[in-house]
Coordinates of C-alpha atoms (C1' of nucleotides) in Angstrom, one line a residue:
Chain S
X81 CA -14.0 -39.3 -12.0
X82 CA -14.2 -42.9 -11.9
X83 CA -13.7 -45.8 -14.8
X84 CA -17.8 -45.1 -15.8
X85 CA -16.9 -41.3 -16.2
X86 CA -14.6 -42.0 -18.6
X87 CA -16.3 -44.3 -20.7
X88 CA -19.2 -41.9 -20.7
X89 CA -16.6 -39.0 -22.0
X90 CA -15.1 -41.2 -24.6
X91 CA -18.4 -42.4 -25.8
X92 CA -19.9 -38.3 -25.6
X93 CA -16.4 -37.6 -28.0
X94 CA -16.9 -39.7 -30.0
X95 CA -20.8 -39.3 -30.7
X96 CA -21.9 -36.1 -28.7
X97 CA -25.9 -36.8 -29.7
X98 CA -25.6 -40.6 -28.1
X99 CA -28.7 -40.6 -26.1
X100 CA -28.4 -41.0 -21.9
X101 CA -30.4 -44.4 -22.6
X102 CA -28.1 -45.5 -24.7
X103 CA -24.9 -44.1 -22.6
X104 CA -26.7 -46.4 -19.7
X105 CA -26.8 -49.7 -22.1
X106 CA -23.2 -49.0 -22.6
X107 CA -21.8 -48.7 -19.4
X108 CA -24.2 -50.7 -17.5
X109 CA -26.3 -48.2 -15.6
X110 CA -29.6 -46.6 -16.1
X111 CA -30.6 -43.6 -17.8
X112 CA -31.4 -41.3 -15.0
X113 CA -27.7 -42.4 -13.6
X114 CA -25.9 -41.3 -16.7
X115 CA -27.9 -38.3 -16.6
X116 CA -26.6 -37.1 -12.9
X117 CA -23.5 -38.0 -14.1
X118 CA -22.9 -36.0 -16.8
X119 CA -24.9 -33.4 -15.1
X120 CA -21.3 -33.4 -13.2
X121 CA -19.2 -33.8 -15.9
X122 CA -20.6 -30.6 -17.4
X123 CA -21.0 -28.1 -13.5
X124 CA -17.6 -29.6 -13.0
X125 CA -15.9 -28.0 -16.1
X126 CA -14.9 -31.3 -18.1
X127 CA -17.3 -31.6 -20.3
X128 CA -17.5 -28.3 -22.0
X129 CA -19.8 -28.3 -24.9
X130 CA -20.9 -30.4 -27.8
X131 CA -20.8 -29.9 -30.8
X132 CA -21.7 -30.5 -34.7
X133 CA -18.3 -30.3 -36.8
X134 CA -18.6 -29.2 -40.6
X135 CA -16.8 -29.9 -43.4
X136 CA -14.9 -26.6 -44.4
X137 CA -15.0 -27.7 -47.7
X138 CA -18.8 -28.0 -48.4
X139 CA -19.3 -24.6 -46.0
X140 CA -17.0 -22.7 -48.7
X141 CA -14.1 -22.5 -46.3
X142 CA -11.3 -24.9 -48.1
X143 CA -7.9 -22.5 -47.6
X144 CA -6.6 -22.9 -43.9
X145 CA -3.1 -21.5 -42.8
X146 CA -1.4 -21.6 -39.9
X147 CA -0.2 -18.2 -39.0
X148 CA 2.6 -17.4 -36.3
X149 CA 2.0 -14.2 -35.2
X150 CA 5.4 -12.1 -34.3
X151 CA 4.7 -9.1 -31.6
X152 CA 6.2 -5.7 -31.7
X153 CA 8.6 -5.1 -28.2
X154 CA 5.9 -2.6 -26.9
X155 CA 3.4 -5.4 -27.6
X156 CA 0.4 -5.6 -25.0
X157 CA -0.5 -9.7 -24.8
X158 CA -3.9 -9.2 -23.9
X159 CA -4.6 -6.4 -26.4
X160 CA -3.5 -8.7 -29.3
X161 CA -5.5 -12.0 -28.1
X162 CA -8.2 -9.5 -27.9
X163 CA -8.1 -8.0 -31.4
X164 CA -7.3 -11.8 -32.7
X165 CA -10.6 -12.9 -31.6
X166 CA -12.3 -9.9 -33.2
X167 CA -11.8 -11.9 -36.2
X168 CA -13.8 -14.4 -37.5
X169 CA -11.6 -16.3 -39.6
X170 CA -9.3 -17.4 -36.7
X171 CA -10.7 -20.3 -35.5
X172 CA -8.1 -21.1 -32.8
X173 CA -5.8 -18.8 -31.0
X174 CA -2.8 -20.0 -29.2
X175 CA 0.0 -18.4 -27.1
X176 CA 3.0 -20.2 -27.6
X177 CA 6.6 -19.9 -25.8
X178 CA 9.3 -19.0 -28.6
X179 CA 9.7 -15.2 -30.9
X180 CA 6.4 -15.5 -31.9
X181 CA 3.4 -14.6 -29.4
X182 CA 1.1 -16.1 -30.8
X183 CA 0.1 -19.2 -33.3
X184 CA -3.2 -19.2 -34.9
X185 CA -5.7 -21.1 -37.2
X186 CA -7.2 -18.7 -39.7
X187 CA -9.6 -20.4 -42.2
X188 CA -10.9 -18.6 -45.5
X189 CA -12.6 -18.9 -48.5
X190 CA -9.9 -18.6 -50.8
X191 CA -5.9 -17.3 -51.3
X192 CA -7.4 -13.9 -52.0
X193 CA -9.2 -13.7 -48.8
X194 CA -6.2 -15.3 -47.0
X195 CA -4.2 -12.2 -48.4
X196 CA -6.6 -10.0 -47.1
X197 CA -6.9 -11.6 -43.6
X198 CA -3.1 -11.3 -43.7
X199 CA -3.3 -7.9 -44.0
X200 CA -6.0 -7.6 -41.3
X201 CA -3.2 -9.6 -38.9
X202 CA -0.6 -7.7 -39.5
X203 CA -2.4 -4.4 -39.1
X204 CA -3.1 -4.9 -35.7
X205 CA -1.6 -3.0 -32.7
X206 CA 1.2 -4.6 -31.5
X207 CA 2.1 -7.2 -34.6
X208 CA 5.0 -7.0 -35.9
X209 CA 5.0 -9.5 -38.9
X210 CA 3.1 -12.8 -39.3
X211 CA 4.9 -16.2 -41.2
X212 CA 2.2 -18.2 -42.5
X213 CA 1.9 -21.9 -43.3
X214 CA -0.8 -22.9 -45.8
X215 CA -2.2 -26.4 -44.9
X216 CA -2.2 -28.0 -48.3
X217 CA -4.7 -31.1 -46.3
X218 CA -6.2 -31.7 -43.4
X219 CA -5.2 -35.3 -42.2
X220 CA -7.5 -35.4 -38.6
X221 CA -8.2 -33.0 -36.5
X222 CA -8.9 -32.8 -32.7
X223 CA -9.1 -36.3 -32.6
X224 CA -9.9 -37.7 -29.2
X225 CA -7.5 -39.0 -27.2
X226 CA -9.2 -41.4 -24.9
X227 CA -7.2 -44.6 -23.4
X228 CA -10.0 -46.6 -22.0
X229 CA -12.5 -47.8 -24.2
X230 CA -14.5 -51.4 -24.2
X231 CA -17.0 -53.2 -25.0
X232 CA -20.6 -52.6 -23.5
X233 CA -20.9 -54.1 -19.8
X234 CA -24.0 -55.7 -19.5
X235 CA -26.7 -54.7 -16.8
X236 CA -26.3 -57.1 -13.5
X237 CA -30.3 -57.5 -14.0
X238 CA -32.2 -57.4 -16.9
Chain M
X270 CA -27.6 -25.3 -48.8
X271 CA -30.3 -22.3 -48.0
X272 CA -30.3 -19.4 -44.8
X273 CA -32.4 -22.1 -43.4
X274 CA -29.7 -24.8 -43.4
X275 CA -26.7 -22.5 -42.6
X276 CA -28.8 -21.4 -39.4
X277 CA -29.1 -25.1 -38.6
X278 CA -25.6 -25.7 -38.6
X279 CA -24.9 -22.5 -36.8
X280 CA -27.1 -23.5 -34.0
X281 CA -25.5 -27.7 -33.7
X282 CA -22.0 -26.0 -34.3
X283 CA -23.0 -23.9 -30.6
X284 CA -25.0 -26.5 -29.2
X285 CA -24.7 -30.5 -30.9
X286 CA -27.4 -31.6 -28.5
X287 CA -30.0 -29.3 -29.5
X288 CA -32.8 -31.4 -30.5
X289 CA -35.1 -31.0 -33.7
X290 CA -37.9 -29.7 -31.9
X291 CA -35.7 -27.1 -30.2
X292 CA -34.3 -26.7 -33.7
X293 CA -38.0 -25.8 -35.4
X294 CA -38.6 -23.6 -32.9
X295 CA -35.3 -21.4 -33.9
X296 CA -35.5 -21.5 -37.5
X297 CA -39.4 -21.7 -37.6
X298 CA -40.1 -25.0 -39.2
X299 CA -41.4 -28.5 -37.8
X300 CA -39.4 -30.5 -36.2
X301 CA -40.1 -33.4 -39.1
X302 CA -38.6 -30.8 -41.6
X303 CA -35.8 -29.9 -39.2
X304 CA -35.4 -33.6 -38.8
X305 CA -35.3 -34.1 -42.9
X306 CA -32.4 -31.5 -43.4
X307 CA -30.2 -32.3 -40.8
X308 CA -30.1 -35.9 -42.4
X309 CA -29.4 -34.5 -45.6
X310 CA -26.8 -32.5 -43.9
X311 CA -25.0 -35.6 -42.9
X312 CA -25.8 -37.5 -45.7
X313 CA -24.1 -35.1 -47.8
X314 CA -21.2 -35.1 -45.8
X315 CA -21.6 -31.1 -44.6
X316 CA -22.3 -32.5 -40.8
X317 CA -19.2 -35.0 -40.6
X318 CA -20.0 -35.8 -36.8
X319 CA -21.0 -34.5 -33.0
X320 CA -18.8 -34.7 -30.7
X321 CA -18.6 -33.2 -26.8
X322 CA -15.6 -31.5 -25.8
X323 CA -13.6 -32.0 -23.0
X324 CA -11.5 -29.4 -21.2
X325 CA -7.7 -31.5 -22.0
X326 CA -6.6 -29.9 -17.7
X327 CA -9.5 -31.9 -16.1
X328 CA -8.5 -34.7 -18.2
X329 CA -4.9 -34.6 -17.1
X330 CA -3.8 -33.4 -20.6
X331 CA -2.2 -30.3 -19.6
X332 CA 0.6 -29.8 -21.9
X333 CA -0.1 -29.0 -25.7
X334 CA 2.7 -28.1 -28.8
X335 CA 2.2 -27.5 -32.2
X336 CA 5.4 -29.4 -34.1
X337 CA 6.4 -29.0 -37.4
X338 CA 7.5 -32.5 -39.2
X339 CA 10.8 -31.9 -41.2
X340 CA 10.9 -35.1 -43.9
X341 CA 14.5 -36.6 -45.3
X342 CA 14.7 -36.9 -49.0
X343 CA 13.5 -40.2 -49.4
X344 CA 10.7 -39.3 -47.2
X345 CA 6.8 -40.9 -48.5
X346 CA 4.0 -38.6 -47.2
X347 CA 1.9 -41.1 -46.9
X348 CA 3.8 -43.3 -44.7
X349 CA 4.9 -40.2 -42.4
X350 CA 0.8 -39.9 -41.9
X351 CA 0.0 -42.9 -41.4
X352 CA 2.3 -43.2 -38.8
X353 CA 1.8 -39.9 -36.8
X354 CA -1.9 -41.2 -36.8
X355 CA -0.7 -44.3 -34.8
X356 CA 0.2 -42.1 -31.9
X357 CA -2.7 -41.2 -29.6
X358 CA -1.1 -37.9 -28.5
X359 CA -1.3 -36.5 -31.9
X360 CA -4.5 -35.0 -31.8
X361 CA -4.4 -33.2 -35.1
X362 CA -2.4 -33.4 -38.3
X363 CA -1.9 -30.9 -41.1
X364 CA 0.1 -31.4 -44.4
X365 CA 1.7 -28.1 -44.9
X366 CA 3.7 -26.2 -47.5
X367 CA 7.2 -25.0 -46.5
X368 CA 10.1 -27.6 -45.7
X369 CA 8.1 -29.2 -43.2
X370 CA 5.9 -32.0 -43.9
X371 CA 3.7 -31.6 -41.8
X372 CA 2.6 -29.6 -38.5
X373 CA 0.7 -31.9 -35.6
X374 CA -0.6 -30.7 -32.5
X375 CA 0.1 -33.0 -29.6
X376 CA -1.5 -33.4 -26.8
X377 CA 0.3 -34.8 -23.3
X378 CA 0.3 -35.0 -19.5
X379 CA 3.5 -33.5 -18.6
X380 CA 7.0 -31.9 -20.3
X381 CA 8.2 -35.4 -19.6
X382 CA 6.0 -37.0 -21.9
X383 CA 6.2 -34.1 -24.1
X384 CA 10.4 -35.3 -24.8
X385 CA 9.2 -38.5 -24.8
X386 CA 6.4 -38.1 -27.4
X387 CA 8.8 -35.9 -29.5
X388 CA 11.5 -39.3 -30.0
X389 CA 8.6 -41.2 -31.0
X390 CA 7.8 -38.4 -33.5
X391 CA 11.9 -38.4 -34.5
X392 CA 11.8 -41.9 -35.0
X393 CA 9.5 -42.3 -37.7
X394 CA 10.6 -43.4 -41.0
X395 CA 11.0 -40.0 -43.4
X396 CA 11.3 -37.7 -40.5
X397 CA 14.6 -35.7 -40.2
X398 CA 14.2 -33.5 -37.4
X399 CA 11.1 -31.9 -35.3
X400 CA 10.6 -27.7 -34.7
X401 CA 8.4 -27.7 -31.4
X402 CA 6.4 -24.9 -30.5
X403 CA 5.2 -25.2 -26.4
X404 CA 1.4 -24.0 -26.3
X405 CA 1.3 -21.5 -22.9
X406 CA -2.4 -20.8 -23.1
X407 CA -5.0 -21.9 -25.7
X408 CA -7.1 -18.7 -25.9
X409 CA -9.8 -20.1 -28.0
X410 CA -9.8 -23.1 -30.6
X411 CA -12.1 -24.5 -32.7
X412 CA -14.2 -21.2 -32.8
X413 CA -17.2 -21.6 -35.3
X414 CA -16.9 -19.2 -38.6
X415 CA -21.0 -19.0 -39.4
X416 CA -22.2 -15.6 -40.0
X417 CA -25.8 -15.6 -40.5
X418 CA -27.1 -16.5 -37.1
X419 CA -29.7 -14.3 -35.8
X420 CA -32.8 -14.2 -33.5
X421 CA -35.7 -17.1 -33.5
X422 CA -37.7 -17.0 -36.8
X423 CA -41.5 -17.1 -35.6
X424 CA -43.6 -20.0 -37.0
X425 CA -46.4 -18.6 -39.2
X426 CA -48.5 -20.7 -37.8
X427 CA -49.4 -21.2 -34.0
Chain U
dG65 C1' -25.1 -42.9 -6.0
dC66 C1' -28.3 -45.9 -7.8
dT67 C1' -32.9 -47.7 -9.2
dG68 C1' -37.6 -47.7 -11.0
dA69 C1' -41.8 -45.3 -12.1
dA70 C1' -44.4 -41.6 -14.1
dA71 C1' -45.3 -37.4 -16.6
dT72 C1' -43.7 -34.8 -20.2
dC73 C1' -41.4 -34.2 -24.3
dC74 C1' -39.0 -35.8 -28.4
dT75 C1' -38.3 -38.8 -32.3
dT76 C1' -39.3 -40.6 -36.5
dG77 C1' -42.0 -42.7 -39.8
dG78 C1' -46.2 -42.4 -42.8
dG79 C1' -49.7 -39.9 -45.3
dA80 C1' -51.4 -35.6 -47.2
dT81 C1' -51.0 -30.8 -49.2
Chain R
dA210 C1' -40.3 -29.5 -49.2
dT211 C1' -43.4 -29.0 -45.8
dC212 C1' -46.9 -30.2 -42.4
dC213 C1' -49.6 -33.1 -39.0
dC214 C1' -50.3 -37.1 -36.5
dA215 C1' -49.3 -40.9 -33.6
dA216 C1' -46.7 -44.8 -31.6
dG217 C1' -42.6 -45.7 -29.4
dG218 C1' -38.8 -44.1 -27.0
dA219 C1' -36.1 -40.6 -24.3
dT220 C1' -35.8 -37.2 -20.7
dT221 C1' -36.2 -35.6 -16.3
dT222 C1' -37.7 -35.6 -11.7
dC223 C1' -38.5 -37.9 -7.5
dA224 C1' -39.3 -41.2 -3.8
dG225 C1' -36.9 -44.9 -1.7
dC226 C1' -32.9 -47.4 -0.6

DNA sequence: GCTGAAATCCTTGGGAT
DNA sequence: ATCCCAAGGATTTCAGC
């Protein structure tokens, strides 16, 4: 994990369909050396996936809440993180120190839905209520947070 | 916006590197007509970007809260914004309803830049007070919400 | 770990249905 | 809106250092 790795890293968050040609014009190396490296970025565990974000809006998705998720005192963890993920419209699943378990992300198509979802969260074993914040906008979101970005460095030969 | 389209997205939401060929192969069309739509996918704003994701641990970002953004009075929302968006750690930002403002998810090395990120958050103009919520475990985020994904479509052609 | 070369595959535009 | 084609470019592997 040198300088080059993280200039390829910032460059894949930033455009994840960058090509490795265009990756080696960047960081001054050739195509077949970017590839091996992020070859290793990706067996190593850092680089774990790509991909293509949507707009909720224009995928009929526009009501997100965040939802705090308060467990019962016979709660099992594990069996709640499990049943979380049974539904589709948490999108991110957190366990957090504090009274509440767990914090998640649950995106709908409308308040009615968000109702019914609520109803779905706090039906499940081991929940004992739920406190929801409705995100009113989304400002940015998972915005990389990469230090060392510069300009291209130019091949040694041509 | 047809099945065809939403299984496109589906498949860049899993896998942003896919390319159109592979693409054509899945939903049964060229890759020129895969190509086509995926442009006017961006171009309508529905794919806003592709971006690879990292795993925050191997990048020495190991500590993540949620924090809710309590405004004073006088407090412009605007101005909060703009200046939680100058702070790299802030890796998302919601405007919520409730008393707070906003909630932000931050992003650090350590508990000790966790406190020191939190005074930079205090001292912004039109914040009162932050409500910090410590992440233990992130059991899934960012989870695509696409339900029509099924097997390969075969060309009807060979 | 990097380069350069080579075969294969993909991209991306044009022209036709 | 789709297909096919074809030129140019990218990927991916591999020998050589």
């Amino acid at each position: 994990m040198d300088t080059v790795d993280r200039r390829i890293i910032a460059a894949l968050r930033t455009n994840g369909r960058l090509t490795y040609a265009d990756l080696g014009r960047q960081v001054g190396l050739s195509a077949s050396a970017v590839h091996e490296r992020v070859g290793k970025l990706e067996a190593a565990g850092v680089i774990t996936g790509y991909h293509a974000v949507v707009d909720p809006m224009t995928v009929g998705l526009g009501v997100t809440a965040l939802v705090g998720i308060h467990p019962t005192d016979t709660a099992d963890d594990e069996d709640v993180a499990a049943a979380l993920a049974e539904l589709p419209e948490v999108e991110s699943c957190y366990r957090v120190a504090g009274d509440e378990a767990f914090v998640v992300k649950v995106r709908v198509a409308t308040v009615d839905e968000l109702e019914r979802s609520l109803g779905r969260l706090r039906r499940i074993n081991g929940v004992a209520r739920t406190r929801s914040t409705v995100v009113l906008s989304t400002r940015f979101e998972g915005r990389p947070n990469v230090s060392d970005v510069e300009g291209p460095t130019p091949r040694t030969d041509g």
